[in-house]
Amino acid sequence: DTRVDTRADTRSQQHDSKKLSSAQKRNNTIIGITMNKANFNSQDKWHSAITMAAYFAFGIIHELAHLLAAESVSLLSAIQGEFASHTSNICWDNIFSIFVDRQVHIDTDDMNESQEMIIRHAGWMISLLLAYFVCRRFGTSSSVGLAAVVTAVEGIFTDLCGFGQLLPFGNSYRSTLSGTTFFCGNFGVLLLHHWWLTNKGKKSALDCLEQMVNITMMRGAQSGGVVTYVPNGKNNMKAIRTRVVNGKRTDLSKLVRNEVQKTFKPKPGTDAVLLAGHTRFATSSKASLSGTHPHRWSPGSWKRVYNWSMNRVEKTWVENFITHNGDFDFLTIQGQTYELEAVQHWLSVTTGTETPAVVDSCAIAGVLDLLRAKGCFALSIRYAICFGNFESGEAASKVSQILSGATSGSDIFPKYGDLEKIGTVFENVLDGQLASSELEGRNGEKCQSLADIEDSVTARTMLAGKICRSISSRSLSVMKPIAPFVDLLQTEYELNDADEEALDYTSSRLFAFCMMTVNAFFDNDLFQSTKLFLENAKGSFGLSTSSTLDADHQICFAARGQTLSVSFYPSKGIVCFGSEQAATKAGMNAIFDGKIAGSQFLTTTNMNEHDKWHRLDLDDLGGEIAVLDWGSSNSAVSKPNRHLESYSMMDGKLRLVLHQESKSLSTDGEIYHRMTQLSDNVLIKPPNDSKSGGSKPDLVLKDIESIPGVIKSIQDSWHSANASTSMNRLTAYTLSSCLRGRLRDHVKGNVAPKAVDILLTGCEVSLWLAEQFAADLQKCFPKLNIEAISSNKLLGLFGQDLSIPATGFKYSPKTTNLNDSIVIIVSHSGGTFAPLACSNLLQSATKNIFVVTSEWDTQIGKQLRAMDAEDHDRILCRTFSTEIGVRPAEPCSVSVAATHQLLTNLFQYISVVILSDPTFFRVTGAVITEQDIKILERCSHLTIEALTEITGSSLFGYALDRTTNTQKHLYSAGDLWAEHILENARAYIMTFVYVFVTVTTGYPLLSFIASVVGLDMDTSPWAYAVRLLDAALYFWLPQINIILIRLVQGRNLRHRMVGRTVVIGDIPWVAQCAEAFLSKIFAVSYSIAGVNVLSGNPCDHLVHRHTHRVVRGALAIFGRPDGRLSALSTAEASVCLSVNQASSIQSLGGTCESITIGHNPFKLDLSRKGIFLKRHRPLFLCERLLIENDADLEKSQKLDIVPETTSKRRSSLVREIKKVFSSRRLESNLGRSIHSVLDCSISIAKPHKRSAPALLGAYLNIEE
């Protein structure tokens, strides 16, 4: 409108002043337009400023409403006794978030659903009321009214409806309650020295905790949490739980550390600090805060609990937490087994708390709430009516009806307040007996304390009888809430006329109920509760349990089907526990200031057996429970478990009690005999410190650079000079004994038909390496039956009550005979679930089990060592180790190279064992010779030099002072592919910059150029054409930017402008490992810079599977066998054919970018690039023959004659070779054998470079 009015005024001026020149008219028009625009823009900016200021002000009020509501709810609950204390949410972090981020963080962990709803809805309701009054006062169209309305609408969307923010700075009420924000492993530390409470000590403890999380993350890193306990008044503890959900590109270990650091503020004078945590790999639900451990079922609350030392009841804060990895499937209650869903409903009824999370682990916390009843009669009564049956009649009990779904149970199960009233009856009787000392023990001694009654079964029985009599005579009306669950003798709750003293209470259900309640009151401590749970639960459990009732002196662990280890560091005053053995070794790196005076844990030299660092691995196969007790003066466990031996640990500051569910491990009286010594043990490697050298290193690059040194170390460990000290050689000796026994059985005919002689098993990369090893071994010894089978499939077939069908899989219990087979488990981590389970499962069929892993100290190694625990007459080693330790980098590189090298050495060793005995040679049908082993050994050693050139690092992991030619070619190819992958991201950035600049300035490119050349963009009809071109430029801008990038980089303009697909072609294990490596490298990349990775065998199915995916700009890389060797010439020809077939598929003159890597220096015409590796291996006979042919041909061309001496010289050379191969003695110096004969002294002016087909033809033309 402003423009129209201005133009009208201008036209009237032109009509009145006809003498003005055309230039003056144009100037007046421009000036008028500018002035009116300035006025309009000034008003618009002022209106916008007021709107934004009001919007932020109303947002602050909105967030303050949440905060004040939270404060009111928390304070009121603390006054009423529902919370342990009032924890204020008013802090600088929240104040900053309110005024800057328009967000507020409310800790609602201890609040129930109704309290949380009050806080949630306070914001939008206040915003809605504020908008109503503001609009009435200023109007909806005003700046202030508009801001108030937007804030109210946003509050309704975010708080009421739960949608996302409408605006980038919208309201965001965030809570740590389950559900309000968006493989597993346990870990934790117990700090037993006051130094850990200093600033330096807290930092060191958090460093240790972070490293434990970093290692445990291998089991799952989707979320994690930690619970710790702090004093909350005299003889009382409060739990502080922190939980986080990991992002795709964030580090869970750092997130957990940062959250714990906010709350890790132990008070001075604290004897010990416990931090128990867990990382989760979601299996039963999506990754969410509600499913994140540590789990708690019932919110904490004040309960009447007896103080054992004071013999009196006190108000105590009760809250139970668990961390669990595994599966909780079924629970047996009153003799019947129920599935998880029924148990969760039952827990909701009995605890009065709705299911906090649908995950199975959370239900364990609920069961613990029911079981952990020691010291509290209300909890003991609830335990008795939940797990005991005291009803009359033949009908199913009320508890069974609740579990089966016959009744909801919420209307009949007593509330906790009713249970406390009933508990006062028990308390009154107990207090009276303690005051009068009427209770007597078995031998007539007086029971004057709770501890005395606890130790005497007679006193307990007398107490139960007195309680039963008190209920029947005076308190039946109080017992009415539990009447549906307990037969109280009187149907109308009135006394009959019988003599009270004559009633026989011991035979009644009421007495049984009282007896069970009393026993739970004295027995159900943390250890007994965990034990009861495992006795009645079905599933797999790696479990830690803790409670505010015990957190000042106890934590309990359990292992059944899941691993759990505890490491003790007496000289540092720290205990580390976790599901990963390697994680518990983080204490080895923990920094502890040993100069503090008066410490009992500072022994650094001349450690005796009790001062050294040790690790205890719980028996996960048979099931085992452990409790650590560090603060109580009484027994660590209640009476039912006091027959168990208590071990003194940590210089007497810690007691350890163990209970084995089944005796799968034999132990003597000395606990250290079953523990692993961590200090002064050359076989134990501390975890790699990822923080060494300052900032966190590139773990993938670090692994690649270490490959040459690792390979050299493995080869040295197999050298004969180390035969008496190398663990690999000692293990190989044990393997050779098993192999010789198996071969003797073959000679005697004692091996069943189709029985497996050597079985290799593993998962993913380890399995692919094992498959190649098995294939090579089978081809060299064709009469043996050698198989490689996935551990998952073995476990599915042989390790399940109902076998998992494996369609297309030829193996089954009826077709596979594994009796006395030699089993080699390949597992880099040594703790992957399926191989670990197989190491236990296969022991029932054979004892000849070995493992190839990254270090001696692994879970599988532990299980295999346990097999020989009873054999004290000989030393049996079962672990082949690459000695590279835990490698946290997910894309595997050094682990693949190291495992392949170790399997190569193992292949040589097995071959030597078989060839050393003519009988074994015959029975295996061996086709490999001693000379072959020599050549393989030499090639293996020469590989190190080739790896140094490829990786650019020395044997010690340091970068070379030069860039090798191989590296230059590899870097060049990498740069080329990086340009392909990054072009979309670069074009996006360029597009953003262009749009941002042109829209902000109001001058699109073509419009700006038109204005500069004098085109009137307001009046000229050409202005519409210019704007049309600008619109087209905006539409095609990403493609235009990509073309500009390709012009600058000199790349093909016709390639597709989409994400890239990488196709890897090589032999199966190489292609599969490379695909896994590359796909994991890009696992956290943004989609705009991501790749799709495929792999295949170019000699087999690659063309059929993937050539239809070939498009312009697709990236393909192929490994070329060295066709200069006659045995590989056909393979190279097949690969080259596949490359040409893929590269010949063209569209608009463009095709894929194919790269080949190999030793034959002949570039394919259709490939984009060829990378040629330097030959480090010796010259072979076939190559010598080709060189002689080339020399004769060159000579004949110079002299113009036909060569006649070639066949004679070739015959002489072949005779020399036969002499070398006819020798059955294995020479130590390989250089004096075949390769001294093949040492080529013939020189050629110009070496011939042959393609794969040419090499194949040349070999076909050579006479035999």
mmCIF file of N, CA and C in Angstrom, residues 975-991 1038-1047 1049 1051-1060 1088-1090 1112-1113 1115:
data_model
loop_
_atom_site.group_PDB
_atom_site.id
_atom_site.type_symbol
_atom_site.label_atom_id
_atom_site.label_comp_id
_atom_site.label_asym_id
_atom_site.label_seq_id
_atom_site.Cartn_x
_atom_site.Cartn_y
_atom_site.Cartn_z
ATOM 1 N N ASP A 975 41.582 -39.274 -0.861
ATOM 2 C CA ASP A 975 41.150 -37.900 -1.136
ATOM 3 C C ASP A 975 40.082 -37.865 -2.228
ATOM 4 N N LEU A 976 40.267 -38.695 -3.235
ATOM 5 C CA LEU A 976 39.288 -38.746 -4.328
ATOM 6 C C LEU A 976 37.922 -39.175 -3.823
ATOM 7 N N TRP A 977 37.889 -40.222 -3.001
ATOM 8 C CA TRP A 977 36.619 -40.698 -2.476
ATOM 9 C C TRP A 977 36.025 -39.717 -1.482
ATOM 10 N N ALA A 978 36.880 -39.050 -0.714
ATOM 11 C CA ALA A 978 36.378 -38.059 0.234
ATOM 12 C C ALA A 978 35.672 -36.917 -0.492
ATOM 13 N N GLU A 979 36.203 -36.538 -1.651
ATOM 14 C CA GLU A 979 35.552 -35.487 -2.440
ATOM 15 C C GLU A 979 34.167 -35.925 -2.887
ATOM 16 N N HIS A 980 34.026 -37.190 -3.240
ATOM 17 C CA HIS A 980 32.704 -37.712 -3.619
ATOM 18 C C HIS A 980 31.728 -37.628 -2.442
ATOM 19 N N ILE A 981 32.181 -38.081 -1.293
ATOM 20 C CA ILE A 981 31.287 -38.204 -0.137
ATOM 21 C C ILE A 981 30.930 -36.844 0.446
ATOM 22 N N LEU A 982 31.881 -35.898 0.411
ATOM 23 C CA LEU A 982 31.675 -34.609 1.060
ATOM 24 C C LEU A 982 31.054 -33.541 0.158
ATOM 25 N N GLU A 983 30.874 -33.853 -1.121
ATOM 26 C CA GLU A 983 30.405 -32.798 -2.013
ATOM 27 C C GLU A 983 29.001 -32.316 -1.648
ATOM 28 N N ASN A 984 28.131 -33.208 -1.189
ATOM 29 C CA ASN A 984 26.790 -32.775 -0.805
ATOM 30 C C ASN A 984 26.829 -31.871 0.419
ATOM 31 N N ALA A 985 27.670 -32.215 1.374
ATOM 32 C CA ALA A 985 27.787 -31.375 2.565
ATOM 33 C C ALA A 985 28.349 -30.001 2.206
ATOM 34 N N ARG A 986 29.346 -29.980 1.343
ATOM 35 C CA ARG A 986 29.916 -28.698 0.930
ATOM 36 C C ARG A 986 28.897 -27.864 0.155
ATOM 37 N N ALA A 987 28.167 -28.528 -0.741
ATOM 38 C CA ALA A 987 27.140 -27.809 -1.499
ATOM 39 C C ALA A 987 26.054 -27.280 -0.581
ATOM 40 N N TYR A 988 25.730 -28.018 0.471
ATOM 41 C CA TYR A 988 24.731 -27.558 1.443
ATOM 42 C C TYR A 988 25.210 -26.278 2.134
ATOM 43 N N ILE A 989 26.461 -26.270 2.526
ATOM 44 C CA ILE A 989 27.008 -25.084 3.195
ATOM 45 C C ILE A 989 27.004 -23.884 2.253
ATOM 46 N N MET A 990 27.410 -24.110 1.013
ATOM 47 C CA MET A 990 27.416 -23.024 0.035
ATOM 48 C C MET A 990 25.998 -22.505 -0.203
ATOM 49 N N THR A 991 25.037 -23.428 -0.262
ATOM 50 C CA THR A 991 23.647 -23.028 -0.467
ATOM 51 C C THR A 991 23.137 -22.209 0.707
ATOM 52 N N PRO A 1038 21.529 -26.147 -5.151
ATOM 53 C CA PRO A 1038 22.388 -27.254 -4.707
ATOM 54 C C PRO A 1038 23.118 -27.936 -5.867
ATOM 55 N N GLN A 1039 22.390 -28.165 -6.960
ATOM 56 C CA GLN A 1039 23.037 -28.808 -8.110
ATOM 57 C C GLN A 1039 24.091 -27.892 -8.730
ATOM 58 N N ILE A 1040 23.788 -26.615 -8.779
ATOM 59 C CA ILE A 1040 24.755 -25.673 -9.337
ATOM 60 C C ILE A 1040 26.026 -25.661 -8.487
ATOM 61 N N ASN A 1041 25.862 -25.673 -7.177
ATOM 62 C CA ASN A 1041 27.030 -25.680 -6.288
ATOM 63 C C ASN A 1041 27.864 -26.943 -6.453
ATOM 64 N N ILE A 1042 27.182 -28.077 -6.623
ATOM 65 C CA ILE A 1042 27.922 -29.331 -6.839
ATOM 66 C C ILE A 1042 28.725 -29.261 -8.124
ATOM 67 N N ILE A 1043 28.121 -28.719 -9.174
ATOM 68 C CA ILE A 1043 28.849 -28.579 -10.441
ATOM 69 C C ILE A 1043 30.059 -27.671 -10.264
ATOM 70 N N LEU A 1044 29.896 -26.581 -9.527
ATOM 71 C CA LEU A 1044 31.029 -25.683 -9.275
ATOM 72 C C LEU A 1044 32.142 -26.413 -8.516
ATOM 73 N N ILE A 1045 31.756 -27.215 -7.529
ATOM 74 C CA ILE A 1045 32.759 -27.970 -6.769
ATOM 75 C C ILE A 1045 33.506 -28.928 -7.676
ATOM 76 N N ARG A 1046 32.781 -29.631 -8.547
ATOM 77 C CA ARG A 1046 33.437 -30.597 -9.438
ATOM 78 C C ARG A 1046 34.332 -29.904 -10.452
ATOM 79 N N LEU A 1047 33.927 -28.716 -10.908
ATOM 80 C CA LEU A 1047 34.794 -27.977 -11.830
ATOM 81 C C LEU A 1047 36.108 -27.611 -11.161
ATOM 82 N N GLN A 1049 37.497 -29.159 -8.613
ATOM 83 C CA GLN A 1049 38.250 -30.371 -8.296
ATOM 84 C C GLN A 1049 38.640 -31.165 -9.528
ATOM 85 N N ARG A 1051 36.624 -33.057 -11.456
ATOM 86 C CA ARG A 1051 35.968 -34.347 -11.460
ATOM 87 C C ARG A 1051 34.875 -34.394 -12.517
ATOM 88 N N ASN A 1052 34.395 -35.617 -12.756
ATOM 89 C CA ASN A 1052 33.371 -35.851 -13.776
ATOM 90 C C ASN A 1052 32.083 -35.131 -13.394
ATOM 91 N N LEU A 1053 31.560 -34.300 -14.320
ATOM 92 C CA LEU A 1053 30.353 -33.519 -14.053
ATOM 93 C C LEU A 1053 29.087 -34.348 -14.174
ATOM 94 N N ARG A 1054 29.194 -35.541 -14.736
ATOM 95 C CA ARG A 1054 27.988 -36.311 -15.034
ATOM 96 C C ARG A 1054 27.661 -37.347 -13.968
ATOM 97 N N HIS A 1055 28.435 -37.401 -12.907
ATOM 98 C CA HIS A 1055 28.108 -38.329 -11.823
ATOM 99 C C HIS A 1055 26.835 -37.889 -11.105
ATOM 100 N N ARG A 1056 26.165 -38.845 -10.519
ATOM 101 C CA ARG A 1056 24.930 -38.548 -9.803
ATOM 102 C C ARG A 1056 25.211 -37.664 -8.588
ATOM 103 N N MET A 1057 24.239 -36.805 -8.293
ATOM 104 C CA MET A 1057 24.385 -35.878 -7.166
ATOM 105 C C MET A 1057 23.598 -36.398 -5.969
ATOM 106 N N VAL A 1058 23.953 -37.601 -5.529
ATOM 107 C CA VAL A 1058 23.256 -38.235 -4.408
ATOM 108 C C VAL A 1058 24.298 -38.852 -3.492
ATOM 109 N N GLY A 1059 23.827 -39.520 -2.428
ATOM 110 C CA GLY A 1059 24.727 -40.217 -1.525
ATOM 111 C C GLY A 1059 25.463 -41.328 -2.250
ATOM 112 N N ARG A 1060 26.595 -41.686 -1.739
ATOM 113 C CA ARG A 1060 27.464 -42.648 -2.407
ATOM 114 C C ARG A 1060 27.311 -44.058 -1.842
ATOM 115 N N ILE A 1088 23.881 -36.692 5.164
ATOM 116 C CA ILE A 1088 24.357 -35.927 4.016
ATOM 117 C C ILE A 1088 25.786 -36.296 3.644
ATOM 118 N N ALA A 1089 26.503 -36.932 4.586
ATOM 119 C CA ALA A 1089 27.877 -37.344 4.322
ATOM 120 C C ALA A 1089 28.065 -38.816 4.659
ATOM 121 N N GLY A 1090 27.031 -39.619 4.491
ATOM 122 C CA GLY A 1090 27.114 -41.038 4.791
ATOM 123 C C GLY A 1090 27.336 -41.867 3.540
ATOM 124 N N ARG A 1112 26.290 -43.818 -11.970
ATOM 125 C CA ARG A 1112 27.337 -42.807 -12.164
ATOM 126 C C ARG A 1112 27.820 -42.283 -10.820
ATOM 127 N N GLY A 1113 29.098 -42.478 -10.561
ATOM 128 C CA GLY A 1113 29.677 -41.995 -9.318
ATOM 129 C C GLY A 1113 29.717 -43.002 -8.197
ATOM 130 N N LEU A 1115 31.184 -45.893 -5.940
ATOM 131 C CA LEU A 1115 32.573 -46.134 -5.578
ATOM 132 C C LEU A 1115 32.789 -47.630 -5.398
#
